[in-house]
Amino acid sequence: MTIKLEKVVNKFYDGLEEGKILGRKCPQCGHVEFPPVYACNSCGSYETEWYEIDGAAMVKTLVLPAPLSSKPEYKNLGKFSYGEVELKEGTTLNAVIRGVSRKNKAELAAKLPLPCHAAIFQREGGFKTVVFDLDE
């Protein structure tokens, strides 16, 4: 078996620079991998293809960062938490969710799951990343 390898990391970050959030979709079973990886974690196929993520998602859990785990490059995010997010495409991942603070976390947690959407965030240090914003 010959596997055609591409530079997944470069393609992903180039997509963010173009305003696109890219994952990989399996043409055999339809599963979407995000963040993108070569093989399908659902059926094991190595024949995945580039796919633009819609961005619609649901936040399933919220966890506030501990003071010791705060990262200087996140200071421009504003208030945020970590949490489990399920994309419209079905993929579940751990992500940064903006708009969550110590003051509103309990209220938001009582309403879970909550709709959110992916956003491209410019990190200090030059590169962009994907975060999620609450829809409400």
PDB file of C-alpha atoms in Angstrom:
ATOM      1  CA  MET A   1       0.000   0.000   0.000  1.00  0.00           C
ATOM      2  CA  THR A   2       1.331   3.435  -0.937  1.00  0.00           C
ATOM      3  CA  ILE A   3       0.208   6.358   1.188  1.00  0.00           C
ATOM      4  CA  LYS A   4       0.400   9.870  -0.268  1.00  0.00           C
ATOM      5  CA  LEU A   5       1.567  12.101   2.567  1.00  0.00           C
ATOM      6  CA  GLU A   6       1.004  15.860   2.506  1.00  0.00           C
ATOM      7  CA  LYS A   7       2.225  18.480   4.936  1.00  0.00           C
ATOM      8  CA  VAL A   8      -0.910  18.479   7.085  1.00  0.00           C
ATOM      9  CA  VAL A   9       0.316  21.090   9.557  1.00  0.00           C
ATOM     10  CA  ASN A  10       1.332  23.544   6.801  1.00  0.00           C
ATOM     11  CA  LYS A  11      -1.957  23.077   4.912  1.00  0.00           C
ATOM     12  CA  PHE A  12      -3.988  23.571   8.128  1.00  0.00           C
ATOM     13  CA  TYR A  13      -2.206  26.824   9.080  1.00  0.00           C
ATOM     14  CA  ASP A  14      -2.225  28.091   5.485  1.00  0.00           C
ATOM     15  CA  GLY A  15      -6.003  27.525   5.531  1.00  0.00           C
ATOM     16  CA  LEU A  16      -6.348  29.613   8.699  1.00  0.00           C
ATOM     17  CA  GLU A  17      -4.416  32.438   6.992  1.00  0.00           C
ATOM     18  CA  GLU A  18      -6.997  32.246   4.170  1.00  0.00           C
ATOM     19  CA  GLY A  19      -9.897  32.295   6.647  1.00  0.00           C
ATOM     20  CA  LYS A  20     -10.679  28.573   6.237  1.00  0.00           C
ATOM     21  CA  ILE A  21     -10.858  25.961   8.993  1.00  0.00           C
ATOM     22  CA  LEU A  22      -9.769  22.680   7.448  1.00  0.00           C
ATOM     23  CA  GLY A  23     -10.181  19.111   8.598  1.00  0.00           C
ATOM     24  CA  ARG A  24      -9.903  15.789   6.784  1.00  0.00           C
ATOM     25  CA  LYS A  25     -12.934  13.795   5.612  1.00  0.00           C
ATOM     26  CA  CYS A  26     -12.977  10.072   4.923  1.00  0.00           C
ATOM     27  CA  PRO A  27     -14.611   9.298   1.558  1.00  0.00           C
ATOM     28  CA  GLN A  28     -15.248   5.719   2.704  1.00  0.00           C
ATOM     29  CA  CYS A  29     -17.273   6.340   5.874  1.00  0.00           C
ATOM     30  CA  GLY A  30     -17.791  10.144   5.872  1.00  0.00           C
ATOM     31  CA  HIS A  31     -16.125  10.730   9.256  1.00  0.00           C
ATOM     32  CA  VAL A  32     -14.439  14.148   9.648  1.00  0.00           C
ATOM     33  CA  GLU A  33     -11.138  14.446  11.522  1.00  0.00           C
ATOM     34  CA  PHE A  34     -10.485  17.751  13.262  1.00  0.00           C
ATOM     35  CA  PRO A  35      -7.822  18.785  13.937  1.00  0.00           C
ATOM     36  CA  PRO A  36      -6.762  17.135  10.674  1.00  0.00           C
ATOM     37  CA  VAL A  37      -4.862  13.841  10.722  1.00  0.00           C
ATOM     38  CA  TYR A  38      -4.028  11.441   7.897  1.00  0.00           C
ATOM     39  CA  ALA A  39      -5.982   8.351   8.919  1.00  0.00           C
ATOM     40  CA  CYS A  40      -9.682   8.058   9.675  1.00  0.00           C
ATOM     41  CA  ASN A  41     -10.146   7.269  13.359  1.00  0.00           C
ATOM     42  CA  SER A  42     -13.550   5.758  12.575  1.00  0.00           C
ATOM     43  CA  CYS A  43     -12.768   3.161   9.882  1.00  0.00           C
ATOM     44  CA  GLY A  44      -8.959   3.278   9.653  1.00  0.00           C
ATOM     45  CA  SER A  45      -8.764   4.414   6.012  1.00  0.00           C
ATOM     46  CA  TYR A  46      -5.655   6.321   4.912  1.00  0.00           C
ATOM     47  CA  GLU A  47      -7.487   7.953   2.005  1.00  0.00           C
ATOM     48  CA  THR A  48      -8.827  11.076   3.741  1.00  0.00           C
ATOM     49  CA  GLU A  49      -9.380  14.341   1.846  1.00  0.00           C
ATOM     50  CA  TRP A  50      -9.282  18.006   2.807  1.00  0.00           C
ATOM     51  CA  TYR A  51     -12.629  19.345   4.022  1.00  0.00           C
ATOM     52  CA  GLU A  52     -13.662  22.842   5.140  1.00  0.00           C
ATOM     53  CA  ILE A  53     -15.290  22.706   8.571  1.00  0.00           C
ATOM     54  CA  ASP A  54     -18.656  24.484   8.830  1.00  0.00           C
ATOM     55  CA  GLY A  55     -17.772  25.840  12.283  1.00  0.00           C
ATOM     56  CA  ALA A  56     -21.141  25.189  13.933  1.00  0.00           C
ATOM     57  CA  ALA A  57     -20.742  23.213  17.147  1.00  0.00           C
ATOM     58  CA  MET A  58     -22.109  22.448  20.608  1.00  0.00           C
ATOM     59  CA  VAL A  59     -20.197  22.995  23.860  1.00  0.00           C
ATOM     60  CA  LYS A  60     -20.727  19.918  26.045  1.00  0.00           C
ATOM     61  CA  THR A  61     -18.510  20.708  29.075  1.00  0.00           C
ATOM     62  CA  LEU A  62     -16.801  23.743  30.594  1.00  0.00           C
ATOM     63  CA  VAL A  63     -13.646  23.789  32.737  1.00  0.00           C
ATOM     64  CA  LEU A  64     -12.113  27.056  33.898  1.00  0.00           C
ATOM     65  CA  PRO A  65      -8.323  27.252  33.606  1.00  0.00           C
ATOM     66  CA  ALA A  66      -6.342  27.055  36.822  1.00  0.00           C
ATOM     67  CA  PRO A  67      -4.197  30.121  37.584  1.00  0.00           C
ATOM     68  CA  LEU A  68      -1.036  28.026  37.180  1.00  0.00           C
ATOM     69  CA  SER A  69      -2.075  26.890  33.703  1.00  0.00           C
ATOM     70  CA  SER A  70      -2.686  30.361  32.314  1.00  0.00           C
ATOM     71  CA  LYS A  71      -0.649  31.023  29.199  1.00  0.00           C
ATOM     72  CA  PRO A  72       0.665  34.508  28.370  1.00  0.00           C
ATOM     73  CA  GLU A  73      -0.340  34.116  24.703  1.00  0.00           C
ATOM     74  CA  TYR A  74      -3.979  33.725  25.826  1.00  0.00           C
ATOM     75  CA  LYS A  75      -4.204  37.138  27.533  1.00  0.00           C
ATOM     76  CA  ASN A  76      -5.889  38.660  24.440  1.00  0.00           C
ATOM     77  CA  LEU A  77      -8.625  35.991  24.473  1.00  0.00           C
ATOM     78  CA  GLY A  78     -10.526  37.735  27.252  1.00  0.00           C
ATOM     79  CA  LYS A  79     -12.495  35.442  29.550  1.00  0.00           C
ATOM     80  CA  PHE A  80     -12.383  31.806  28.435  1.00  0.00           C
ATOM     81  CA  SER A  81     -12.650  28.218  29.519  1.00  0.00           C
ATOM     82  CA  TYR A  82     -11.617  24.877  28.165  1.00  0.00           C
ATOM     83  CA  GLY A  83     -14.260  22.383  27.204  1.00  0.00           C
ATOM     84  CA  GLU A  84     -15.457  19.533  25.077  1.00  0.00           C
ATOM     85  CA  VAL A  85     -16.919  20.699  21.768  1.00  0.00           C
ATOM     86  CA  GLU A  86     -18.811  18.603  19.226  1.00  0.00           C
ATOM     87  CA  LEU A  87     -18.681  19.896  15.671  1.00  0.00           C
ATOM     88  CA  LYS A  88     -21.761  19.772  13.425  1.00  0.00           C
ATOM     89  CA  GLU A  89     -19.778  17.196  11.436  1.00  0.00           C
ATOM     90  CA  GLY A  90     -19.764  14.900  14.499  1.00  0.00           C
ATOM     91  CA  THR A  91     -16.152  15.222  15.620  1.00  0.00           C
ATOM     92  CA  THR A  92     -15.573  15.861  19.329  1.00  0.00           C
ATOM     93  CA  LEU A  93     -12.500  17.742  20.564  1.00  0.00           C
ATOM     94  CA  ASN A  94     -11.164  19.680  23.531  1.00  0.00           C
ATOM     95  CA  ALA A  95     -11.023  23.387  22.771  1.00  0.00           C
ATOM     96  CA  VAL A  96     -10.847  26.942  24.101  1.00  0.00           C
ATOM     97  CA  ILE A  97     -14.291  28.561  24.510  1.00  0.00           C
ATOM     98  CA  ARG A  98     -14.408  32.354  24.755  1.00  0.00           C
ATOM     99  CA  GLY A  99     -16.936  34.259  26.819  1.00  0.00           C
ATOM    100  CA  VAL A 100     -16.868  32.080  29.945  1.00  0.00           C
ATOM    101  CA  SER A 101     -15.841  33.609  33.261  1.00  0.00           C
ATOM    102  CA  ARG A 102     -15.994  32.681  36.938  1.00  0.00           C
ATOM    103  CA  LYS A 103     -19.121  34.881  37.141  1.00  0.00           C
ATOM    104  CA  ASN A 104     -21.141  33.188  34.370  1.00  0.00           C
ATOM    105  CA  LYS A 105     -19.720  29.636  34.338  1.00  0.00           C
ATOM    106  CA  ALA A 106     -22.345  28.100  36.660  1.00  0.00           C
ATOM    107  CA  GLU A 107     -25.216  29.719  34.729  1.00  0.00           C
ATOM    108  CA  LEU A 108     -23.791  28.523  31.396  1.00  0.00           C
ATOM    109  CA  ALA A 109     -23.015  25.032  32.718  1.00  0.00           C
ATOM    110  CA  ALA A 110     -26.651  24.630  33.784  1.00  0.00           C
ATOM    111  CA  LYS A 111     -27.715  25.188  30.150  1.00  0.00           C
ATOM    112  CA  LEU A 112     -25.279  22.714  28.518  1.00  0.00           C
ATOM    113  CA  PRO A 113     -25.045  21.746  25.737  1.00  0.00           C
ATOM    114  CA  LEU A 114     -24.782  25.248  24.252  1.00  0.00           C
ATOM    115  CA  PRO A 115     -24.426  26.257  20.598  1.00  0.00           C
ATOM    116  CA  CYS A 116     -21.129  27.792  19.579  1.00  0.00           C
ATOM    117  CA  HIS A 117     -19.081  28.390  16.465  1.00  0.00           C
ATOM    118  CA  ALA A 118     -15.445  28.161  15.485  1.00  0.00           C
ATOM    119  CA  ALA A 119     -13.446  31.351  15.115  1.00  0.00           C
ATOM    120  CA  ILE A 120      -9.915  32.035  13.942  1.00  0.00           C
ATOM    121  CA  PHE A 121      -7.845  33.749  16.628  1.00  0.00           C
ATOM    122  CA  GLN A 122      -4.534  35.537  16.016  1.00  0.00           C
ATOM    123  CA  ARG A 123      -2.143  34.427  18.749  1.00  0.00           C
ATOM    124  CA  GLU A 124       0.766  36.491  19.937  1.00  0.00           C
ATOM    125  CA  GLY A 125       3.857  35.064  18.330  1.00  0.00           C
ATOM    126  CA  GLY A 126       2.590  35.170  14.790  1.00  0.00           C
ATOM    127  CA  PHE A 127       0.297  32.244  14.079  1.00  0.00           C
ATOM    128  CA  LYS A 128      -3.451  31.744  14.124  1.00  0.00           C
ATOM    129  CA  THR A 129      -5.425  29.072  15.926  1.00  0.00           C
ATOM    130  CA  VAL A 130      -9.047  27.940  16.276  1.00  0.00           C
ATOM    131  CA  VAL A 131     -11.180  28.864  19.293  1.00  0.00           C
ATOM    132  CA  PHE A 132     -14.932  28.678  19.843  1.00  0.00           C
ATOM    133  CA  ASP A 133     -17.360  31.498  20.671  1.00  0.00           C
ATOM    134  CA  LEU A 134     -20.712  30.945  22.384  1.00  0.00           C
ATOM    135  CA  ASP A 135     -23.674  31.788  20.172  1.00  0.00           C
ATOM    136  CA  GLU A 136     -25.694  33.464  22.907  1.00  0.00           C
TER     137      GLU A 136
END
